[in-house]
Amino acid sequence: MKQLLYLLPFLILATACDGRRDIRDYYFPARELVNTDGKVYVYENTGTMAGPDSICWYYLGVDLDTALYLSVTRYGPDLSPQQLAREEVTNDGIRLRKLDVFGQDTAGVAIPTKMDILFDRSFPFYLEEEPDVYGYRMRGQLDPASEAITYISLERRFRGDTTVEVFGGTHDALVFDLLGEVSLRDPEEGDISPQFSGYEIYAQGIGLTEYFRDLGPAGTLGGKLRRTSLMRDFAEARLPR
């Protein structure tokens, strides 16, 4: 169940010549993170479900000959990887190309589970005049001892403009409403498909600054961006003194 929670785990805008709003500056700055050691985003845990006080995501830009990618890693409190994704930065938006979720065996060794990506239009760089849906859909066998297959889907719909207070300043931001489902298909136990809703806020020049997921009776997941740091500074701060 914990692995599932890790998965549930941006007013000045340029306008394209066809009338679409260009919002690429509201996503994480992948190009700025190329040829660096990357940046860590630290979010305060604002959800009601049990979990660490802060949640750390590491972003690294990777510029290959054929494409620009963003490597995204979520770390646990002990700095063990819990989730590893690769996003492709295309002309029209972000495509989720790869996602691995890490569990542990009885000896505490990390075991990756590769998710099959069924729909990958994760985030748009242009807002159409007619609202469109973005997000992802994936499936994977999270428990090797079971034949159950987990399907996870998330839809993003643009709600509107706002401003946020981050790092002592006011930033233009965009709000996206979320709707999703976690479907467990078990040949022995049957199927369950709980749904969730929520929102995300993306600030210009920064990326995701706040998120919220309402899981119904199970509680809520949420986070607010409190600080960012270079990966080397983040790692050094956690070395034994």
Short mmCIF file of C-alpha atoms in Angstrom, two decimals:
data_model
loop_
_atom_site.label_atom_id
_atom_site.label_comp_id
_atom_site.label_asym_id
_atom_site.label_seq_id
_atom_site.Cartn_x
_atom_site.Cartn_y
_atom_site.Cartn_z
CA MET A 1 0.00 0.00 0.00
CA LYS A 2 2.87 2.36 0.82
CA GLN A 3 4.20 1.97 -2.72
CA LEU A 4 0.84 3.16 -4.06
CA LEU A 5 0.99 6.31 -1.96
CA TYR A 6 4.37 7.21 -3.41
CA LEU A 7 2.78 7.22 -6.85
CA LEU A 8 -0.16 9.39 -5.92
CA PRO A 9 2.49 11.05 -5.30
CA PHE A 10 2.34 27.91 -12.99
CA LEU A 11 -0.02 36.39 -14.89
CA ILE A 12 2.43 37.08 -17.40
CA LEU A 13 2.57 34.42 -20.09
CA ALA A 14 3.94 34.27 -23.61
CA THR A 15 1.37 33.48 -26.25
CA ALA A 16 1.99 31.22 -29.22
CA CYS A 17 1.22 32.47 -32.68
CA ASP A 18 -1.86 30.23 -32.87
CA GLY A 19 -3.39 31.73 -29.72
CA ARG A 20 -2.34 29.02 -27.27
CA ARG A 21 -0.81 30.06 -23.95
CA ASP A 22 2.81 29.08 -23.51
CA ILE A 23 3.30 27.81 -19.93
CA ARG A 24 6.59 25.94 -20.21
CA ASP A 25 8.22 28.33 -17.70
CA TYR A 26 5.91 26.97 -15.01
CA TYR A 27 7.33 23.47 -15.07
CA PHE A 28 10.59 22.39 -13.48
CA PRO A 29 13.57 24.10 -15.25
CA ALA A 30 15.02 21.03 -16.94
CA ARG A 31 17.40 22.99 -19.20
CA GLU A 32 18.91 24.84 -16.22
CA LEU A 33 19.60 21.53 -14.51
CA VAL A 34 21.73 20.15 -17.36
CA ASN A 35 25.48 19.92 -16.65
CA THR A 36 24.86 20.37 -12.92
CA ASP A 37 24.54 17.93 -10.05
CA GLY A 38 20.81 18.64 -9.96
CA LYS A 39 18.49 20.21 -7.41
CA VAL A 40 16.50 18.84 -4.48
CA TYR A 41 12.99 20.13 -3.76
CA VAL A 42 11.95 19.65 -0.14
CA TYR A 43 8.20 19.66 0.60
CA GLU A 44 6.59 19.90 4.01
CA ASN A 45 4.19 17.01 4.51
CA THR A 46 0.72 18.59 4.91
CA GLY A 47 -1.36 15.43 4.54
CA THR A 48 -3.25 13.59 7.28
CA MET A 49 -1.83 10.17 6.52
CA ALA A 50 1.18 8.88 8.42
CA GLY A 51 4.50 9.74 6.84
CA PRO A 52 7.76 11.68 7.21
CA ASP A 53 7.72 15.38 8.11
CA SER A 54 9.29 16.29 4.76
CA ILE A 55 9.35 14.75 1.29
CA CYS A 56 12.40 15.10 -0.96
CA TRP A 57 12.43 15.02 -4.76
CA TYR A 58 15.65 15.22 -6.79
CA TYR A 59 15.61 16.70 -10.33
CA LEU A 60 18.43 16.41 -12.86
CA GLY A 61 18.44 17.58 -16.49
CA VAL A 62 19.91 15.16 -19.03
CA ASP A 63 20.61 16.50 -22.54
CA LEU A 64 21.13 13.73 -25.08
CA ASP A 65 21.69 14.13 -28.81
CA THR A 66 18.11 13.20 -29.57
CA ALA A 67 16.16 14.73 -26.67
CA LEU A 68 16.15 16.59 -23.35
CA TYR A 69 15.13 14.54 -20.32
CA LEU A 70 14.37 15.23 -16.67
CA SER A 71 15.39 12.54 -14.20
CA VAL A 72 13.15 12.59 -11.11
CA THR A 73 13.90 10.64 -7.91
CA ARG A 74 11.93 10.53 -4.69
CA TYR A 75 13.97 9.73 -1.58
CA GLY A 76 12.85 8.28 1.73
CA PRO A 77 13.88 9.67 5.13
CA ASP A 78 16.99 7.47 5.05
CA LEU A 79 17.83 8.74 1.51
CA SER A 80 16.94 5.40 -0.05
CA PRO A 81 15.26 5.76 -3.47
CA GLN A 82 11.52 5.13 -3.46
CA GLN A 83 10.62 6.17 -6.99
CA LEU A 84 12.62 6.90 -10.15
CA ALA A 85 11.10 8.50 -13.24
CA ARG A 86 12.36 9.75 -16.59
CA GLU A 87 10.42 12.53 -18.33
CA GLU A 88 11.05 13.66 -21.89
CA VAL A 89 10.85 17.40 -22.57
CA THR A 90 9.16 17.75 -25.97
CA ASN A 91 7.99 20.81 -27.92
CA ASP A 92 4.42 20.38 -26.69
CA GLY A 93 5.00 19.23 -23.12
CA ILE A 94 6.27 16.58 -20.74
CA ARG A 95 6.03 12.89 -21.61
CA LEU A 96 6.45 10.31 -18.87
CA ARG A 97 8.75 7.71 -20.43
CA LYS A 98 9.77 5.53 -17.49
CA LEU A 99 8.81 4.91 -13.87
CA ASP A 100 10.29 2.46 -11.37
CA VAL A 101 8.89 2.00 -7.86
CA PHE A 102 11.18 0.61 -5.17
CA GLY A 103 10.13 -1.81 -2.46
CA GLN A 104 12.35 -3.83 -0.12
CA ASP A 105 12.97 -7.51 0.38
CA THR A 106 13.23 -9.15 3.80
CA ALA A 107 16.90 -8.12 4.02
CA GLY A 108 16.08 -4.47 3.35
CA VAL A 109 17.52 -4.49 -0.17
CA ALA A 110 15.73 -2.20 -2.63
CA ILE A 111 13.76 -4.07 -5.29
CA PRO A 112 12.57 -2.04 -8.31
CA THR A 113 9.24 -2.63 -10.01
CA LYS A 114 8.98 -1.29 -13.55
CA MET A 115 5.63 0.29 -14.36
CA ASP A 116 4.23 -0.02 -17.87
CA ILE A 117 3.29 3.46 -19.16
CA LEU A 118 -0.04 3.34 -21.01
CA PHE A 119 -0.64 7.11 -21.38
CA ASP A 120 2.22 9.60 -21.06
CA ARG A 121 0.99 13.17 -21.76
CA SER A 122 1.94 14.24 -18.27
CA PHE A 123 2.08 18.06 -18.46
CA PRO A 124 1.32 20.56 -21.27
CA PHE A 125 3.51 23.41 -22.45
CA TYR A 126 0.56 25.07 -24.19
CA LEU A 127 -2.99 25.61 -22.96
CA GLU A 128 -5.55 25.08 -25.68
CA GLU A 129 -8.51 27.43 -26.11
CA GLU A 130 -10.70 24.40 -25.43
CA PRO A 131 -9.72 22.69 -22.13
CA ASP A 132 -7.84 19.44 -22.63
CA VAL A 133 -6.88 16.61 -20.30
CA TYR A 134 -3.30 15.71 -19.42
CA GLY A 135 -1.83 13.17 -17.04
CA TYR A 136 -0.77 9.55 -17.09
CA ARG A 137 -1.96 5.95 -16.84
CA MET A 138 0.24 3.03 -15.87
CA ARG A 139 0.16 -0.52 -14.58
CA GLY A 140 2.50 -2.79 -12.66
CA GLN A 141 2.80 -5.84 -10.44
CA LEU A 142 3.81 -4.18 -7.18
CA ASP A 143 3.76 -7.40 -5.14
CA PRO A 144 5.90 -10.13 -6.77
CA ALA A 145 4.21 -12.75 -4.58
CA SER A 146 0.77 -11.90 -5.97
CA GLU A 147 -0.78 -12.02 -9.42
CA ALA A 148 -2.60 -8.76 -8.72
CA ILE A 149 -2.01 -5.92 -11.20
CA THR A 150 -2.26 -2.30 -10.10
CA TYR A 151 -3.49 0.37 -12.53
CA ILE A 152 -2.91 4.02 -11.64
CA SER A 153 -4.34 6.94 -13.59
CA LEU A 154 -4.27 10.71 -13.06
CA GLU A 155 -5.91 13.50 -15.07
CA ARG A 156 -4.82 17.15 -14.93
CA ARG A 157 -7.21 19.93 -15.98
CA PHE A 158 -6.24 23.61 -15.94
CA ARG A 159 -8.35 25.59 -13.45
CA GLY A 160 -6.89 29.10 -13.59
CA ASP A 161 -4.26 31.63 -12.55
CA THR A 162 -3.17 32.51 -9.05
CA THR A 163 -0.15 33.77 -7.12
CA VAL A 164 1.86 32.02 -4.42
CA GLU A 165 4.26 33.13 -1.70
CA VAL A 166 7.46 31.12 -2.04
CA PHE A 167 10.94 31.82 -0.70
CA GLY A 168 9.93 35.25 0.54
CA GLY A 169 8.51 36.47 -2.78
CA THR A 170 5.25 36.48 -4.74
CA HIS A 171 5.19 34.40 -7.91
CA ASP A 172 2.64 33.99 -10.69
CA ALA A 173 1.25 30.47 -10.67
CA LEU A 174 -1.21 28.11 -12.33
CA VAL A 175 -3.65 25.73 -10.66
CA PHE A 176 -4.52 22.30 -12.06
CA ASP A 177 -7.38 20.17 -10.75
CA LEU A 178 -6.71 16.45 -10.41
CA LEU A 179 -8.84 13.35 -10.75
CA GLY A 180 -7.42 9.87 -10.47
CA GLU A 181 -7.96 6.23 -9.71
CA VAL A 182 -5.95 3.38 -8.21
CA SER A 183 -7.34 0.09 -9.48
CA LEU A 184 -6.21 -3.23 -8.03
CA ARG A 185 -7.16 -6.21 -10.18
CA ASP A 186 -6.68 -9.45 -8.31
CA PRO A 187 -7.78 -12.76 -9.91
CA GLU A 188 -8.38 -14.23 -6.44
CA GLU A 189 -9.64 -11.32 -4.34
CA GLY A 190 -11.48 -9.40 -7.06
CA ASP A 191 -11.15 -5.78 -8.15
CA ILE A 192 -11.19 -2.52 -6.21
CA SER A 193 -10.94 0.92 -7.81
CA PRO A 194 -10.85 3.78 -5.27
CA GLN A 195 -10.79 7.26 -6.76
CA PHE A 196 -9.11 10.44 -5.55
CA SER A 197 -9.23 14.15 -6.36
CA GLY A 198 -7.05 17.15 -5.61
CA TYR A 199 -5.02 19.97 -7.10
CA GLU A 200 -1.48 21.11 -7.94
CA ILE A 201 0.04 24.61 -8.07
CA TYR A 202 2.99 25.37 -10.35
CA ALA A 203 4.91 28.67 -9.94
CA GLN A 204 6.70 30.45 -12.78
CA GLY A 205 10.43 29.73 -12.80
CA ILE A 206 10.15 27.18 -10.00
CA GLY A 207 7.82 24.27 -10.75
CA LEU A 208 5.50 22.45 -8.38
CA THR A 209 5.03 24.42 -5.14
CA GLU A 210 1.98 22.73 -3.62
CA TYR A 211 -0.08 19.57 -4.11
CA PHE A 212 -3.08 17.91 -2.47
CA ARG A 213 -4.76 14.51 -2.87
CA ASP A 214 -8.07 13.64 -1.19
CA LEU A 215 -8.26 9.86 -0.79
CA GLY A 216 -11.63 9.84 0.96
CA PRO A 217 -11.85 7.81 4.19
CA ALA A 218 -8.17 6.87 3.87
CA GLY A 219 -7.11 10.49 4.47
CA THR A 220 -5.18 13.07 2.46
CA LEU A 221 -1.75 13.46 0.91
CA GLY A 222 -0.24 16.92 0.55
CA GLY A 223 2.92 18.95 0.39
CA LYS A 224 4.16 22.55 0.27
CA LEU A 225 7.55 23.54 -1.09
CA ARG A 226 9.74 24.87 1.71
CA ARG A 227 13.21 24.96 0.19
CA THR A 228 15.43 23.85 -2.66
CA SER A 229 19.12 23.05 -2.61
CA LEU A 230 21.84 21.76 -4.87
CA MET A 231 22.28 18.03 -4.55
CA ARG A 232 25.84 18.34 -3.25
CA ASP A 233 24.70 20.68 -0.44
CA PHE A 234 21.76 18.42 0.36
CA ALA A 235 24.01 15.37 0.60
CA GLU A 236 26.74 17.11 2.62
CA ALA A 237 24.18 18.29 5.19
CA ARG A 238 23.35 14.67 5.90
CA LEU A 239 26.89 13.38 6.32
CA PRO A 240 27.88 12.29 9.85
CA ARG A 241 29.61 15.07 11.80
#
